[in-house]
Coordinates of C-alpha atoms and ligand atoms in Angstrom, one line a residue:
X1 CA -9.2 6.5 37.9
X2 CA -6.8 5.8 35.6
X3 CA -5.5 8.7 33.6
X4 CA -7.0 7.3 30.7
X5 CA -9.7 5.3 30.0
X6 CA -8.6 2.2 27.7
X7 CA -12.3 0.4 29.0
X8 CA -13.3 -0.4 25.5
X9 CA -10.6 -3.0 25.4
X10 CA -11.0 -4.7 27.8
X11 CA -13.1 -6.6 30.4
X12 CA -12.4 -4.9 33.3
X13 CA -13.1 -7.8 35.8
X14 CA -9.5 -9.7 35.0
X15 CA -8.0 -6.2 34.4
X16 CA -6.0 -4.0 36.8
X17 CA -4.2 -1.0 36.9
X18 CA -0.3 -1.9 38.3
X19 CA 1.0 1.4 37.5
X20 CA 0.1 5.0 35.8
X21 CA 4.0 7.2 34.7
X22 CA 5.0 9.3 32.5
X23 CA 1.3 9.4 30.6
X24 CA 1.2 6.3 30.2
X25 CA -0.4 3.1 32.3
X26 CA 0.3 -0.5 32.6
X27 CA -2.2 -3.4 33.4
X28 CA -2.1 -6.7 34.4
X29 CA -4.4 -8.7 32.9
X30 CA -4.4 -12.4 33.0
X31 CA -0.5 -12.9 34.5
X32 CA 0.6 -10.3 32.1
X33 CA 1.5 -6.9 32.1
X34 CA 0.7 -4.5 29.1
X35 CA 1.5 -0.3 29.2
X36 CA -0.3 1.2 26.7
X37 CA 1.8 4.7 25.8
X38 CA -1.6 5.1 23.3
X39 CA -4.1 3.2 21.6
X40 CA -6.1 3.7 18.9
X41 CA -9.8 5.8 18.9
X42 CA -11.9 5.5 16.0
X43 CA -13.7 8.5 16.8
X44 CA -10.3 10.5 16.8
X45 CA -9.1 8.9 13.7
X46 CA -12.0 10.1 11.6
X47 CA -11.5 13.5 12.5
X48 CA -9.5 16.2 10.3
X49 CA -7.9 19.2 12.1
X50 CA -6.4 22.4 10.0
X51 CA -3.1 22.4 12.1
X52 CA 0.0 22.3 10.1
X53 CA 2.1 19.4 9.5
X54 CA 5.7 19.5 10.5
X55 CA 8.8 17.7 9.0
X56 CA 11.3 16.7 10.3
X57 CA 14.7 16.3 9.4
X58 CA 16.9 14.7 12.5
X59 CA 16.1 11.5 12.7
X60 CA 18.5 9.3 14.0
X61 CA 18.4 5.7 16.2
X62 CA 19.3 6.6 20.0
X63 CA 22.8 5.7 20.7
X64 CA 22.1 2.8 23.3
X65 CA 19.8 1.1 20.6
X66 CA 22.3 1.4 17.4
X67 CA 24.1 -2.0 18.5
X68 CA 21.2 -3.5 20.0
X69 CA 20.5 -5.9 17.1
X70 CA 24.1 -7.0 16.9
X71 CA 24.5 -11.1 16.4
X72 CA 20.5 -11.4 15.9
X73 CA 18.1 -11.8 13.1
X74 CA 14.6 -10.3 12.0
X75 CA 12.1 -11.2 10.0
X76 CA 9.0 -9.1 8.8
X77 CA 6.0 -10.2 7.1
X78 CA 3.7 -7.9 5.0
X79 CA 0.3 -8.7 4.2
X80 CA -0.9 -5.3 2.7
X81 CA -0.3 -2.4 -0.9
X82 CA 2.8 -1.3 -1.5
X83 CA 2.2 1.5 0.5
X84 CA 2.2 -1.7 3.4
X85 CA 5.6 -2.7 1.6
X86 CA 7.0 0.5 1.5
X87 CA 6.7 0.9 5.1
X88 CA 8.1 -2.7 5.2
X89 CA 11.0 -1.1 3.8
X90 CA 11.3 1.2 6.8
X91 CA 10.7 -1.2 9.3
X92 CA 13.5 -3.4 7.6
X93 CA 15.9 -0.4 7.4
X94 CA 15.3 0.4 11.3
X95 CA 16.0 -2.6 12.2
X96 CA 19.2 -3.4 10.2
X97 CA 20.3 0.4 11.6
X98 CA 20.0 -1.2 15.0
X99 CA 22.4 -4.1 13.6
X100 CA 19.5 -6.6 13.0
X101 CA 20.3 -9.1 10.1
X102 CA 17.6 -10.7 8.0
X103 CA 16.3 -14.6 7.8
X104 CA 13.3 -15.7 6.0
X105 CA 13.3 -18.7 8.5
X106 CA 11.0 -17.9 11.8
X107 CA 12.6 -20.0 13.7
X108 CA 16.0 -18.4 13.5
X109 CA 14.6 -15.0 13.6
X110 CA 14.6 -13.1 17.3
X111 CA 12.4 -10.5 16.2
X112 CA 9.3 -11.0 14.0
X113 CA 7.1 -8.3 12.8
X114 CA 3.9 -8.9 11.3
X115 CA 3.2 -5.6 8.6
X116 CA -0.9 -5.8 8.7
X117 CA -3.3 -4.8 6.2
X118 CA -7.5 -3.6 7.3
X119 CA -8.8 -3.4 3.8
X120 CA -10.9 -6.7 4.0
X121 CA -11.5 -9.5 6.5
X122 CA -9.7 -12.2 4.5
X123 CA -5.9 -9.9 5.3
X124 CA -6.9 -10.3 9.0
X125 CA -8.2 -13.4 9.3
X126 CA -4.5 -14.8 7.7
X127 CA -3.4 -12.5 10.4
X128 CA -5.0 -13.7 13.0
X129 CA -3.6 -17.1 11.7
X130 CA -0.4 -16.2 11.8
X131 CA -0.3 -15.0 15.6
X132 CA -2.0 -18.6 16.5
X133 CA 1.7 -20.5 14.6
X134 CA 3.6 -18.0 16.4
X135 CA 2.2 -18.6 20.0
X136 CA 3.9 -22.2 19.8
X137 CA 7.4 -20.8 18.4
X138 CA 7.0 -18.2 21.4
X139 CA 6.9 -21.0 24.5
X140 CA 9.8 -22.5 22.9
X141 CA 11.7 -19.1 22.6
X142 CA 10.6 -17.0 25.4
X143 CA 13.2 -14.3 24.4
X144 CA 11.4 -13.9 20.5
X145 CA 9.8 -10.4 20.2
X146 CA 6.7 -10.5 18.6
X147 CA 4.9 -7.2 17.1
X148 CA 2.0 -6.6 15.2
X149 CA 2.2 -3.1 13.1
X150 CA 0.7 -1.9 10.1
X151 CA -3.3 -0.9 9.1
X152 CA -4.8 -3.6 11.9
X153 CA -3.3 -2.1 14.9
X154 CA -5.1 1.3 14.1
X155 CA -8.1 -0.6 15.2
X156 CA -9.9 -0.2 18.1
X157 CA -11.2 -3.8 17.9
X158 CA -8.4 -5.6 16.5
X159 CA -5.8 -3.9 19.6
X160 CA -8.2 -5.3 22.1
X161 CA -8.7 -8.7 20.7
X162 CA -4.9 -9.4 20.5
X163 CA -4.4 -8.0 24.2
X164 CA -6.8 -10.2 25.4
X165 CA -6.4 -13.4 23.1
X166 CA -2.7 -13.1 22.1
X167 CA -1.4 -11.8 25.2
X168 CA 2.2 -13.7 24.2
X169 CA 3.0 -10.4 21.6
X170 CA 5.2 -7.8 22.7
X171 CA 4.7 -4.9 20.8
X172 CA 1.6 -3.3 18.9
X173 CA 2.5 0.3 16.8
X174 CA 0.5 1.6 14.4
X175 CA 1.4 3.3 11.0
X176 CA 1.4 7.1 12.3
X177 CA 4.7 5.8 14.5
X178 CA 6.7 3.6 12.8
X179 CA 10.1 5.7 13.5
X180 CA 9.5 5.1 17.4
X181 CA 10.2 1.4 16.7
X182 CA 13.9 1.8 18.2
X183 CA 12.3 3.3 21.6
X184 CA 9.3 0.6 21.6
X185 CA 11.8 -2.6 21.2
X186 CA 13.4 -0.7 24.6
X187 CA 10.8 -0.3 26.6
X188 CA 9.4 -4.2 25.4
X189 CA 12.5 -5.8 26.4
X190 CA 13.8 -4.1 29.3
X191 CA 10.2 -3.7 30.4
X192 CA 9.4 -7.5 29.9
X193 CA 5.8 -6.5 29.1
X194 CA 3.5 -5.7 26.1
X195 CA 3.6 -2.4 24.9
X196 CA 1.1 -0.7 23.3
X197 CA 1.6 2.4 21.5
X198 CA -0.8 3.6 18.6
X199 CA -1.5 6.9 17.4
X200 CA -5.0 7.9 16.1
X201 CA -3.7 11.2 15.1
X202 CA -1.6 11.0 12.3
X203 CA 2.3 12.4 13.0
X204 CA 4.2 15.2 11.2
X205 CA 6.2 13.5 8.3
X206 CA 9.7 12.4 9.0
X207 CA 12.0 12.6 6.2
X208 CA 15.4 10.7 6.5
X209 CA 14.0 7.0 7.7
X210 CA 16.2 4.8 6.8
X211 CA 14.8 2.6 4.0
X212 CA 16.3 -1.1 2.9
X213 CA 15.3 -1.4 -0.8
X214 CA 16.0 -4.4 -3.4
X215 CA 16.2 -5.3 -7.1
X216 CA 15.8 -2.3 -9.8
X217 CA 12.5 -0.9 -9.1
X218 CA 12.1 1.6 -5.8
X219 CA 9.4 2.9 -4.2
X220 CA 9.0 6.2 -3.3
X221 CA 6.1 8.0 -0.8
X222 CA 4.9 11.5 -2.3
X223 CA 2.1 12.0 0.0
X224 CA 0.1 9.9 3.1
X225 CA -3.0 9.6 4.3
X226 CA -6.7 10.0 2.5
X227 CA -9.6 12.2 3.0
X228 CA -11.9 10.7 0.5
X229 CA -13.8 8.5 2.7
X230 CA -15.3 6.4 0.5
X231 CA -18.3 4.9 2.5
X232 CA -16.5 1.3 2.5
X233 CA -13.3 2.2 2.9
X234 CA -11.2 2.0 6.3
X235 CA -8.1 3.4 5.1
X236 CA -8.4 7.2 5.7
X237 CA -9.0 5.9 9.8
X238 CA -5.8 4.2 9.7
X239 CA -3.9 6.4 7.0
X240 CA -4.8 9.6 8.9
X241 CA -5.1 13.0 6.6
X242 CA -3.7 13.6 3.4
X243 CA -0.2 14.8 4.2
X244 CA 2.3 15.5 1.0
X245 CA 5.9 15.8 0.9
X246 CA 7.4 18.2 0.2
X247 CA 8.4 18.6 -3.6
X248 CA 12.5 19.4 -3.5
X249 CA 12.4 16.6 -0.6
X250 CA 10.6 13.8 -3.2
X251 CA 13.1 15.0 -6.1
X252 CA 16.0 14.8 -4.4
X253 CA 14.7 11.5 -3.1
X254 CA 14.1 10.3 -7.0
X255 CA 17.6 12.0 -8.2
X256 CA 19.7 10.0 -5.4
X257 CA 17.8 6.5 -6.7
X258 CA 18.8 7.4 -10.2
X259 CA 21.9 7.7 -9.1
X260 CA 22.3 4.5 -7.4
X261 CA 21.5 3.4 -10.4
X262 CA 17.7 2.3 -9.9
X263 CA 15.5 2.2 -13.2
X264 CA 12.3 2.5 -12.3
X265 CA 10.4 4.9 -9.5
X266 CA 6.9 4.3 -8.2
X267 CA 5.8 7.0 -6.6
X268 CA 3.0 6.0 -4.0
X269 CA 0.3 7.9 -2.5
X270 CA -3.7 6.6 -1.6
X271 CA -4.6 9.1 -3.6
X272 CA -1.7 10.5 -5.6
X273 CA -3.2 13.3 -7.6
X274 CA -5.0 14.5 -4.6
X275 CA -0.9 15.6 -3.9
X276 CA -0.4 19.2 -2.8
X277 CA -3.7 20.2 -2.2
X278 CA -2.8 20.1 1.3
X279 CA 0.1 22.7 1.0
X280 CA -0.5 26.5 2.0
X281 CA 2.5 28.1 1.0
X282 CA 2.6 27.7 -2.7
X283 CA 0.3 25.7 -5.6
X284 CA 1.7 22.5 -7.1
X285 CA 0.1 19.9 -7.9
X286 CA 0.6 16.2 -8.7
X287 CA 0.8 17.7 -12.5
X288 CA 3.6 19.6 -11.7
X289 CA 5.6 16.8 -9.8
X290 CA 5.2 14.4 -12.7
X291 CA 6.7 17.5 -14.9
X292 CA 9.8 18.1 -13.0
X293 CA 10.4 14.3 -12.2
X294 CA 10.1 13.7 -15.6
X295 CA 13.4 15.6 -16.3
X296 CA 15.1 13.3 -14.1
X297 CA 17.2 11.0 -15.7
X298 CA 15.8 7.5 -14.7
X299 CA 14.6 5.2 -17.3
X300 CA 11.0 4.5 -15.9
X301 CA 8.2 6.1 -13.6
X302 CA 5.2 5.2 -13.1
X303 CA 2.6 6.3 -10.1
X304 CA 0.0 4.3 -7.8
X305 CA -3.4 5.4 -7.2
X306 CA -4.8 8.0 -8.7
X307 CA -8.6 8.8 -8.0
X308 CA -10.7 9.7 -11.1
X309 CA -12.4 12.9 -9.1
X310 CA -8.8 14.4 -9.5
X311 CA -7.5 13.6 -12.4
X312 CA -7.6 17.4 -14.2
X313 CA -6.4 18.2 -17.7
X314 CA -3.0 19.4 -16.2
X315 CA -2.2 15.7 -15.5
X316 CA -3.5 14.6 -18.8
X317 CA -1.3 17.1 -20.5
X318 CA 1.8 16.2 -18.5
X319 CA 1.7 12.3 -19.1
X320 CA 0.8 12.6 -22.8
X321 CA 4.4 14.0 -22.7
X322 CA 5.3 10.2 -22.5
X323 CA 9.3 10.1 -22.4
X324 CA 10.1 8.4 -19.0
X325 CA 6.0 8.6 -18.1
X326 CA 4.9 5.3 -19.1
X327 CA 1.6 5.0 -20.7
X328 CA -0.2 2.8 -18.0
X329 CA -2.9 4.2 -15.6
X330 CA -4.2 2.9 -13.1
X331 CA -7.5 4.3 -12.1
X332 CA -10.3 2.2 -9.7
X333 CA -13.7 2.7 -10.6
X334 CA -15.2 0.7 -8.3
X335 CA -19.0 -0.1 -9.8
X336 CA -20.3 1.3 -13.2
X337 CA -23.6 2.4 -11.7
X338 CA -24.0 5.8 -10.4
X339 CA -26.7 5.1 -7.7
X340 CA -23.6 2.6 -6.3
X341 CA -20.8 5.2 -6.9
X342 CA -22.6 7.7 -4.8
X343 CA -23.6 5.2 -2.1
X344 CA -20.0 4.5 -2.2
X345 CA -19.3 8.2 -2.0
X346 CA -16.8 8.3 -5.0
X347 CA -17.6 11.6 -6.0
X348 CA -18.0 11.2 -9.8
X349 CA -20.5 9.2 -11.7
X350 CA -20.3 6.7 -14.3
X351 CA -20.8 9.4 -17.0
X352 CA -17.8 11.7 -15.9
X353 CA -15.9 8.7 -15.0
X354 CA -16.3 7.5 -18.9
X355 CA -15.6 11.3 -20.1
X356 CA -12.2 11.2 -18.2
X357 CA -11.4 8.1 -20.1
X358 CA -11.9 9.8 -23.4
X359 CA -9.9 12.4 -22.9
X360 CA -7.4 10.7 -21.4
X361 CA -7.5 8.6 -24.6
X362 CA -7.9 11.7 -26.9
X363 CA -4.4 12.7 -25.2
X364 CA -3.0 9.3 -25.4
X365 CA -4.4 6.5 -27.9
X366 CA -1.5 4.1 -26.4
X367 CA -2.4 4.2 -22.8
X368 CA -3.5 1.3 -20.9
X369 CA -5.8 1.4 -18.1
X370 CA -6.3 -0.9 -15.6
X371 CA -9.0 -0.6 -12.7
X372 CA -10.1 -2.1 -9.2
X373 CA -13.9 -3.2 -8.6
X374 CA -16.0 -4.5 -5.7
X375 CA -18.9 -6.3 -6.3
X376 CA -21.5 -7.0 -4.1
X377 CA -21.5 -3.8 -2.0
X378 CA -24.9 -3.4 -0.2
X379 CA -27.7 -3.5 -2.3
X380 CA -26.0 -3.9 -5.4
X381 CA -28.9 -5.0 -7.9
X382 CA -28.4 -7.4 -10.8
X383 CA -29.0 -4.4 -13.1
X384 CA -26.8 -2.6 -10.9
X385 CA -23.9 -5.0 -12.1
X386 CA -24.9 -5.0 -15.4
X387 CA -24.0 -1.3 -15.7
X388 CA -20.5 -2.7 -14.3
X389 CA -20.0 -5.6 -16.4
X390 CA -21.0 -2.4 -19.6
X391 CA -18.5 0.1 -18.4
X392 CA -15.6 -2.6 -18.4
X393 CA -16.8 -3.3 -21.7
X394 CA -16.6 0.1 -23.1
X395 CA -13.7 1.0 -21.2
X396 CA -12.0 -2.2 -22.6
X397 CA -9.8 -2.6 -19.6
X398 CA -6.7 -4.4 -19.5
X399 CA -6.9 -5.9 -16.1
X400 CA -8.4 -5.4 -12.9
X401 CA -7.9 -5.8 -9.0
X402 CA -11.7 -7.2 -8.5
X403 CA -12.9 -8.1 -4.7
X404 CA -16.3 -9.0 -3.0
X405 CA -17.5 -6.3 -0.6
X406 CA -16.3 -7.1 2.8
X407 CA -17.8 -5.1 5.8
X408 CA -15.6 -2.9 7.9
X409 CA -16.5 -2.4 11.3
X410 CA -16.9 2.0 11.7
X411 CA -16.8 2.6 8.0
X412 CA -20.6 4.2 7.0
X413 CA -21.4 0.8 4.6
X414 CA -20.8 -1.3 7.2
X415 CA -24.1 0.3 8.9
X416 CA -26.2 -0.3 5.1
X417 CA -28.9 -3.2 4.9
X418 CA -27.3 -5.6 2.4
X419 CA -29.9 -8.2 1.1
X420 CA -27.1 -9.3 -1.6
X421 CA -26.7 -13.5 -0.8
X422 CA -23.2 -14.7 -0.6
X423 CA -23.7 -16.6 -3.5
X424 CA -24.8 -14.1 -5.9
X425 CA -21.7 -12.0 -5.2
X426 CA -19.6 -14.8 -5.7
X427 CA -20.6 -15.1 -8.8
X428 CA -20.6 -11.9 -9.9
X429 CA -17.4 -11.7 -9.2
X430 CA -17.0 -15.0 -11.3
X431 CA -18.5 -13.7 -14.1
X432 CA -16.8 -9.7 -13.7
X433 CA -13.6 -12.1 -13.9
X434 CA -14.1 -14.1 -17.0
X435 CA -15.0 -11.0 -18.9
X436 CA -11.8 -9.2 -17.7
X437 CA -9.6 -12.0 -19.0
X438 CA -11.5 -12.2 -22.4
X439 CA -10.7 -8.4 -22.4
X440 CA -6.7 -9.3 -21.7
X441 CA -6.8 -11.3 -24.1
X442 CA -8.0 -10.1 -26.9
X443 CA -5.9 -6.7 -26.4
X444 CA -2.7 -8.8 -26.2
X445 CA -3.4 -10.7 -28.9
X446 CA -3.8 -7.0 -31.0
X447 CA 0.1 -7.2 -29.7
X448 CA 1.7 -10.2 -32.1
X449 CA 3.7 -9.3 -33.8
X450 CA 4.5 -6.6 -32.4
X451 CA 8.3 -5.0 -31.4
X452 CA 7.9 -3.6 -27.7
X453 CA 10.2 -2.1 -25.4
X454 CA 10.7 -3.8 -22.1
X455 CA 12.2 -3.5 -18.7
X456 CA 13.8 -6.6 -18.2
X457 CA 13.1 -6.9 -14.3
X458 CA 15.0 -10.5 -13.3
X459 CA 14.4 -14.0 -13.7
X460 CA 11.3 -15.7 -14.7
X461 CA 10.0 -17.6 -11.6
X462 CA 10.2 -20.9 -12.7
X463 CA 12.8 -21.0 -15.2
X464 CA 16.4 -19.5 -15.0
X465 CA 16.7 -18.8 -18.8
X466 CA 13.6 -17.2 -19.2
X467 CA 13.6 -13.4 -18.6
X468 CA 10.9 -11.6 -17.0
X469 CA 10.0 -8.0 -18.3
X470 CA 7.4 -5.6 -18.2
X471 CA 6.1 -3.5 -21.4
X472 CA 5.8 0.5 -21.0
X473 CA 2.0 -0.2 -20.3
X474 CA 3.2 -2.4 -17.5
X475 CA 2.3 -5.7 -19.1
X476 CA 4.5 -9.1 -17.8
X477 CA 6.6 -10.4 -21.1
X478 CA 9.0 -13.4 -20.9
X479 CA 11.4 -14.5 -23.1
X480 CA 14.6 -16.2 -23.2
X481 CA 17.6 -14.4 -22.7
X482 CA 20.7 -14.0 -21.2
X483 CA 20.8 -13.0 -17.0
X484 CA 23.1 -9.7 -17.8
X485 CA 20.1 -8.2 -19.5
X486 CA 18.7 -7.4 -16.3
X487 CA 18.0 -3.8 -15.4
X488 CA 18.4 -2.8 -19.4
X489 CA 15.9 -1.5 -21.5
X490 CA 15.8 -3.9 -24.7
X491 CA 12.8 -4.2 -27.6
X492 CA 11.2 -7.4 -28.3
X493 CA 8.8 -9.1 -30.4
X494 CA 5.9 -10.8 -29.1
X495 CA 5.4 -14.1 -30.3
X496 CA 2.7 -15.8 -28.6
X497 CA 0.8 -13.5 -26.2
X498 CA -1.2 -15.0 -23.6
X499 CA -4.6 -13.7 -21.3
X500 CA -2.1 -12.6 -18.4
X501 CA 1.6 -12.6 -20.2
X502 CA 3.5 -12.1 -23.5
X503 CA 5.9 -14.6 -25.0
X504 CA 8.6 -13.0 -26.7
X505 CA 12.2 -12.7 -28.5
X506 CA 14.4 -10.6 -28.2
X507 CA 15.4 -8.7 -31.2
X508 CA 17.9 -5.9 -30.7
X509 CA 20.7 -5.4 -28.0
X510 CA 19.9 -2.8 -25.6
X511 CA 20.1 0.4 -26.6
X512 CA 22.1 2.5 -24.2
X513 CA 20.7 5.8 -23.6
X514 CA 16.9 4.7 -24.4
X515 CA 13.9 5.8 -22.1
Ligands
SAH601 N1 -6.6 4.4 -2.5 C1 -6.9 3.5 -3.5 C2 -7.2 2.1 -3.0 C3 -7.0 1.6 -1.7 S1 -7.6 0.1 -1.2 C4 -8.0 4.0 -4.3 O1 -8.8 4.7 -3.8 O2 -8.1 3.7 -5.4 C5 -7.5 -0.9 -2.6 C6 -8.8 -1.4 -3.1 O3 -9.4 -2.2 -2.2 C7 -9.8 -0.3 -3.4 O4 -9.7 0.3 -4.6 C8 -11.1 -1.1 -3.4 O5 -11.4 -1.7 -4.6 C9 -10.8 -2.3 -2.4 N2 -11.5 -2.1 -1.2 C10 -11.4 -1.1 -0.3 N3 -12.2 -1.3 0.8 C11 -12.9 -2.5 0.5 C12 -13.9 -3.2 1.2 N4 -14.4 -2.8 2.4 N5 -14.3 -4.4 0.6 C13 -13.8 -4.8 -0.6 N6 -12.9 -4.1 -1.2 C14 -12.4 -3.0 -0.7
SF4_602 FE1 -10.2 4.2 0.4 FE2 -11.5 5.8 -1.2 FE3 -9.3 6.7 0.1 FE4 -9.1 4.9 -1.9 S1 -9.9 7.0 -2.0 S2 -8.1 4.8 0.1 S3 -10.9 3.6 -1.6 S4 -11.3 6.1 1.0
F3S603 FE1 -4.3 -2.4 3.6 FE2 -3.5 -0.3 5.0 FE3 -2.8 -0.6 2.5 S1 -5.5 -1.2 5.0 S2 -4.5 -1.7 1.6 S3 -2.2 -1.9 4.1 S4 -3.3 1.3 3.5

């Protein structure tokens, strides 16, 4: 018997057991050996215990592994959100702790790590993709470590497939363990096999993780994780529970990248107003972070996602205090028909949903809000998507992340009958898109005119002397300008506004101590 039983991944007729230490136990399957320290369960991932979440505040690379790196090159690829990019971030600052330097060029890196996103089928097909270009690079450079991290490896299916069909990677970790990367890369190398080491549980929180950031804009993690379980959704399996930092640990966090100089914070979360619910020593909510961090002095913050079932007046009442709170929100609905919402189990209906937006509007004519949508979940009638097509409509958004329904394998909808033909969801979505950039449009083109303030953020992409900003409400503006203007808050006029971007001029220097 092995000590435990990893059958679901494999076919146990070209599979034996070489060894079983230390917890964990190594196979040989098809000429290659693979210990598996932990692998993922989705029956343990949808679970939610009341223990306590630790943090921890020593971490540190293991002395034999800090000079590991030296002389050689990494190169990671991310395929999901930002909360994917963010931990990107980590992974890149792990590495270069270990004396790793960068390349964007696979063939010079020794160390490529693929960042993977779940949501939908399309992010792990390209996956998938990618591991077939990188068996080939492999043969001719036995010594390249190869490692697939991120949403894909917390699942069951997707861990077994690649032990079986890629057997050529080194390492699969999940997103719970992300800090042990120094200790996997040891045991892969020295150990010459695949190693396999995903948590279903998620960990305590480590603060301190090394983090390689770029430009002028910096992420920042207030909380992890998601409870909601919306019936399509596979994130709270591989996010784990809703776990929030600790509030003097994220303001300290925000008041050291002000200092470096950064201008604008993000602060991330799958659910960020669901923050603090989770803490048992005192009450503070999301609210109350966005109060105190708007005393910091940084010139921008904005935050990604909020869910409308917690959005409460408190919020409302702190962002209408605008200053360094810009006036964007971005807040997924999903469908516009409540017999969809609830089979989606969003918790709110389209009624409450459109209250929110009035009073969010009541407490802030200026604000823009932008939205995600899937169309084509199971059983979505035409009628059904005429109620979405309506609440875009009234809501008058000012841009949307819009996808077809894509089936997840252990999510609820993945078990509904779904009569909707390929086709028909196709063009909904067709049709949900046209409308969205008449919307764009025609609320950009309220902006001629107009004198904003922008963020100037770098270079246009495809033209040096073209600056590329974004507006308070988060909206892209270009115009030409001189390179030194980057990082500064300056006001423009827009001169010629566009479905998706805003030509501009610029008007006035930069002021110096505007937010
Ligand atoms: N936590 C965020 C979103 C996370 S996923 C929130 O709740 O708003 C980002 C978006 O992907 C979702 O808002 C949803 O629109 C989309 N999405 C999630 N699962 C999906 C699926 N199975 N098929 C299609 N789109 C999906
Ligand atoms: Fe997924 Fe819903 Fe959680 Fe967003 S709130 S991450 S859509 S389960
Ligand atoms: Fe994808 Fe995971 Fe983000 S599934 S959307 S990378 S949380």
């Amino acid at each position: 018997m092995t000590q435990k039983d990893y059958s679901a991944y494999f076919d146990f007729s070209t599979a034996k057991v070489v060894r079983e230490q230390d917890g964990k136990t190594t196979y040989r399957i098809k000429g290659r050996e693979i210990t598996i320290n932990a692998a993922p369960s989705y029956k343990d991932e949808k679970r939610r215990g009341k223990e306590d979440i630790q943090v921890h505040y020593d971490f540190g690379i293991p002395e034999d592994m800090q000079a590991f790196g030296e002389g050689k090159r990494y190169l990671v690829v991310t395929y999901g959100c930002q909360m994917n990019e963010h931990d990107t971030e980590t992974i890149k600052g792990l590495l270069e702790q270990m004396g790793y330097r960068a390349t964007e060029d696979r063939e010079e890196a020794d160390i490529i790590l693929l960042n993977t996103c779940a949501v939908r089928e399309n992010a792990e097909d390209k996956v998938f993709g990618e591991l077939g270009h990188l068996k080939g690079l492999k043969a001719e450079k036995p010594g390249l470590m190869l490692g697939v991290c991120g949403c894909m490896s917390q699942e069951e299916s997707v861990v077994g497939r690649i032990m079986q069909k890629h057997p050529f990677v080194d390492l699969i970790f999940g997103t719970h363990n992300i800090h042990r990367l120094p200790h996997l890369l040891r045991e892969a190398v020295f150990g010459k096999e695949m190693v396999v080491e995903v948590w279903s549980k998620e960990g305590d929180i480590i603060e301190n993780l090394p983090k390689k950031r770029e430009g002028i804009k910096a992420w920042v993690n207030i909380m992890y994780g998601c409870d909601k379980f919306c019936t399509y959704c596979i994130v709270p399996y591989t996010r784990g529970k809703e776990r929030s930092r600790r509030p003097e640990d994220v303001l300290a966090e925000v008041r050291d990248l002000a200092r470096q100089g950064y201008k604008e914070i993000m602060l991330l979360g799958q659910n960020v107003n669901a923050y603090g619910k989770d803490f048992t020593d005192r009450t503070y909510t999301f609210g109350d972070l966005m109060d105190d961090v708007r005393k910091i002095d940084i010139p921008r913050v904005r935050f990604t996602t909020s869910h409308p079932r917690d959005f409460d007046a408190r919020l409302i009442e702190v962002l209408a205090k605008k200053g360094n709170l810009m006036e964007h929100i971005h807040l997924p609905v999903q469908s516009g028909s409540s017999a969809i919402l609830k089979a989606m189990s969003r918790k709110y209906n389209r009624e409450q949903y459109l209250q929110l937006v009035r009073d969010i509007r009541t407490a802030m004519p200026d604000v823009v809000l932008t939205t995600d949508i899937i169309v084509g979940f199971p059983g979505e009638t035409e009628e059904q998507f005429a109620e979405t097509m309506s609440l875009v409509r009234e809501v008058g958004f000012d841009g949307a992340y819009t996808f077809i329904y894509s089936p997840r394998e252990g999510t609820p909808a993945a078990a509904m009958a779904d009569d909707v033909p390929e086709q028909t969801k196709r063009e909904r979505l067709q049709r949900l898109n046209d409308l969205l950039t008449d919307l764009s449009k025609a609320s950009n083109d309220r902006l001629r005119g107009q004198t904003v303030e922008v963020l100037v953020e770098g270079e246009s992409r495809t033209n040096p002397d073209v600056l590329a900003a974004r507006t308070r409400t988060n909206k892209l503006v270009h115009f030409t300008g001189d390179r030194t203007l980057v990082g500064q808050v300056v006001q423009v006029r827009i001169t010629e506004p566009q479905s998706w971007l805003l030509r501009a001029e610029l008007i006035r220097e930069p002021q110096r101590n505007a937010i």
